[in-house]
Amino acid sequence: MSENKPADPAQLAVQFKDLMERAQRVSNRLTRQPDKQFHVLDTQMMMQTLQDWGSHLLANPNKLVQMQMAYWQDAAELWKRSWEHWALQAPVKPVADAPAGDKRFKDDTWAQHAAYDFIKQSYLLASNHLMGAVERTDGLDPHTRKKVAFYLRQMVDAMSPTNFVATNPQVLKETIDSNGENLIRGMRAMLDDMERGDGRLATQMTDTKAFKLGENIAVTPGRVVFQNELMQLIQYAPSTEKVHQRPLLIIPPWINKFYILDLKPKNSLIKWAVDQGHTVFVISWVNPDEKLRYKHFEDYMLEGPLAALDAIEKATGEKDVKALAYCIGGTLLASTLAYMASKKDNRIKAATFMTTLMDFSDIGELEVFVDEQQFERLEAHMNEKGYLEGHQMAEVFNLLRENDLIWSFVINNYLLGRDPMPFDLLYWNSDSTRMPATMHSFYLRNMYLYNRLREPGGITLADTPIDLRQIKTPAYWISTREDHIAPWQTTYLGTKLLKGPKRFVLGGSGHIAGIVNPPAANKYGYMTNDVICETADAWLADAKPNEGSWWLDWAEWVKPYNGKQVAARVPGEGGLPALEEAPGSYVKARLV
């Protein structure tokens, strides 16, 4: 149907009736089955936390009155300026404005139309005062204060006028122009998502049918040359006649899939490294099920990087390698290096840590999910299933950027009734992975809750107490300034633990965009300082800005560890036969 031609009301009525009947069938089916879904945000816990805050707020009535008076003063000023806006038919200086980077109110109508401007500012004013009240409440311990602020923000953002038909000018216009056809399409999409998620609202972020691994995403040529229960090892085909003697082993996180580093040829770190003359090996982790429930963090070390080192030597004849690891993959690399140091094993000659936490003393907003009560609840669920579902981990990260990763899709898919756009990054983001129960419990407790990795002998792997201070391997850190998962000031603490030569670089943007930042894009830039200072702030104070991509800085840093030039190595023609073409079969196991 043409966008300019309104839908026939009678036809829409028939569609609406069919949808209501379908919704009833979905509802009946769901009510007949027990709710076994594990919800990341526990309603009872949220209410207890907010009640605790309310008690502290009421304990100081004078301050509460002051906060109320401040709100009413701003509200009165808003009424005054809104009247001026209506009378003058021109925008006036706002009482409350959306923070920089908030895309919800980017439509010009929010500023130009007096009524919508008033709705927007009324919401922002109430939101600002409510969130400010959390900071001004006396007697809250820091952890509870963070939880209250996080829970309130989720509620406040859910109540945004952009999330409702009557108060979103773009949605209202679409509804009028199409005689409500957008809402019919949106309801159909919502029912599709509920059925696809088996009762969970599995909102689509992108057109998943637009991508196929190995065809238009993750297409860098290579072959799987080794595999075990936990991983496949991919060796990529050379694109140069000569290559560096020492291969490059990439250890990605297993919370997501490795092809974030190989989305498209133009932004593929893997392809770029191959083109720089590296013999690249990448670990592709399995998407585990209940059969791997007892896999431990140490198994990820033994069957991951350590098994990969043995396989690389068989495939190339080279014992020594360089290693580059991302996020939790970097935490595993640091743990592995400490384990290897205790065994006098120095096969890794240079280590790169991308957005990697080693000291977990400040983990940003993730702290709201870290306490004994929540872990006990999570472990009970994991012990029953054998793993943590991929979408449950994804929900945690989505809640850290709820307006971008939740509500924007509610508006687009369900209110505007539009199909999500094909976007490779969001395809990868929705391609979630499970976590084995034993491994995940160990990781959460020992890293996030107790912060034991930073302590000498704080963690034992394969019957060996490890100490990061025994690591003398040359190390390169790349963190990003806007990272909401691994705050850069906390990743910097890793430089105080390792004892070898060190370089720390701070990229622009966030956890993904700041890492997947090819030189050709010439975006974001990065900060460098040749001195490792006592604190992150001191390092930043003397750091100098650089244009372009940190990839080029890393390429210079890694040169002394590359070894001599040797003939290019073809996957499958060395000491290990090719098992299948890249990207392999493990990465193709996709969950709903």
Coordinates of N, CA and C in Angstrom, one line a residue, residues 296-299 301-302 306 332 334-345 442 446-447 452-453 455-468 470-471:
H296 N 34.4 -25.0 33.5 CA 34.9 -24.0 34.5 C 35.6 -22.9 33.8
F297 N 35.9 -21.8 34.4 CA 36.7 -20.8 33.9 C 38.1 -21.3 33.4
E298 N 38.6 -22.2 34.3 CA 39.9 -22.8 33.9 C 39.9 -23.7 32.7
D299 N 38.7 -24.2 32.4 CA 38.5 -25.0 31.1 C 38.6 -24.1 29.9
M301 N 40.4 -21.6 29.8 CA 41.9 -21.3 29.6 C 42.6 -22.5 29.0
L302 N 42.3 -23.7 29.5 CA 43.0 -24.9 29.0 C 42.6 -25.3 27.6
L306 N 45.4 -21.9 25.6 CA 46.5 -22.9 25.8 C 46.4 -24.0 24.7
L332 N 40.6 -13.3 30.4 CA 41.1 -14.7 30.3 C 42.6 -14.7 29.8
A334 N 44.9 -12.4 30.5 CA 45.7 -12.0 31.7 C 45.8 -13.2 32.6
S335 N 44.7 -13.9 32.8 CA 44.7 -15.1 33.7 C 45.6 -16.2 33.2
T336 N 45.6 -16.4 31.9 CA 46.4 -17.4 31.2 C 47.9 -17.0 31.3
L337 N 48.2 -15.7 31.1 CA 49.6 -15.3 31.2 C 50.2 -15.5 32.6
A338 N 49.3 -15.2 33.6 CA 49.8 -15.5 35.0 C 50.0 -17.0 35.2
Y339 N 49.1 -17.8 34.7 CA 49.3 -19.2 34.8 C 50.5 -19.7 34.1
M340 N 50.7 -19.2 32.9 CA 51.9 -19.5 32.1 C 53.2 -19.1 32.9
A341 N 53.2 -17.9 33.5 CA 54.3 -17.4 34.2 C 54.7 -18.4 35.3
S342 N 53.7 -18.9 36.0 CA 54.0 -19.9 37.1 C 54.6 -21.1 36.6
K343 N 54.4 -21.4 35.3 CA 54.9 -22.6 34.7 C 56.2 -22.4 33.8
K344 N 56.7 -21.1 33.9 CA 57.9 -20.7 33.1 C 57.6 -20.9 31.6
D345 N 56.4 -20.6 31.2 CA 56.0 -20.7 29.8 C 55.9 -19.3 29.2
F442 N 31.6 -18.8 38.7 CA 33.0 -18.5 39.1 C 33.4 -17.1 38.7
N446 N 34.2 -14.3 41.5 CA 35.6 -14.1 41.8 C 36.1 -12.8 41.2
M447 N 35.5 -12.4 40.1 CA 35.9 -11.1 39.4 C 35.1 -10.0 39.9
R452 N 39.0 -10.8 43.1 CA 40.1 -11.6 43.5 C 41.3 -11.7 42.5
L453 N 41.0 -11.4 41.2 CA 42.0 -11.5 40.2 C 43.2 -10.6 40.5
E455 N 44.4 -9.9 43.3 CA 45.2 -10.3 44.5 C 46.1 -11.4 44.2
P456 N 47.4 -11.4 44.7 CA 48.3 -12.5 44.5 C 47.8 -13.8 45.1
G457 N 47.6 -14.8 44.2 CA 47.1 -16.1 44.7 C 45.6 -16.0 45.0
G458 N 44.9 -14.9 44.6 CA 43.5 -14.8 44.9 C 42.7 -15.8 44.1
I459 N 43.2 -16.2 42.9 CA 42.4 -17.2 42.1 C 43.3 -18.4 41.8
T460 N 42.8 -19.6 41.8 CA 43.5 -20.8 41.5 C 42.9 -21.4 40.2
L461 N 43.7 -21.6 39.2 CA 43.3 -22.2 38.0 C 44.1 -23.5 37.7
A462 N 43.4 -24.6 37.5 CA 44.1 -25.9 37.2 C 45.1 -26.2 38.3
D463 N 44.7 -26.0 39.6 CA 45.5 -26.3 40.8 C 46.7 -25.4 40.9
T464 N 46.6 -24.2 40.3 CA 47.8 -23.3 40.3 C 47.3 -21.9 40.8
P465 N 47.7 -21.4 41.9 CA 47.4 -20.1 42.3 C 48.1 -19.1 41.3
I466 N 47.4 -18.1 40.9 CA 48.0 -17.2 39.9 C 48.2 -15.8 40.5
D467 N 49.1 -15.1 39.9 CA 49.5 -13.7 40.3 C 49.8 -12.9 39.1
L468 N 49.0 -11.9 38.8 CA 49.2 -11.1 37.6 C 50.5 -10.3 37.7
Q470 N 53.3 -11.5 38.3 CA 54.4 -12.3 37.7 C 54.5 -12.2 36.2
I471 N 53.5 -11.5 35.6 CA 53.5 -11.3 34.1 C 54.5 -10.3 33.7

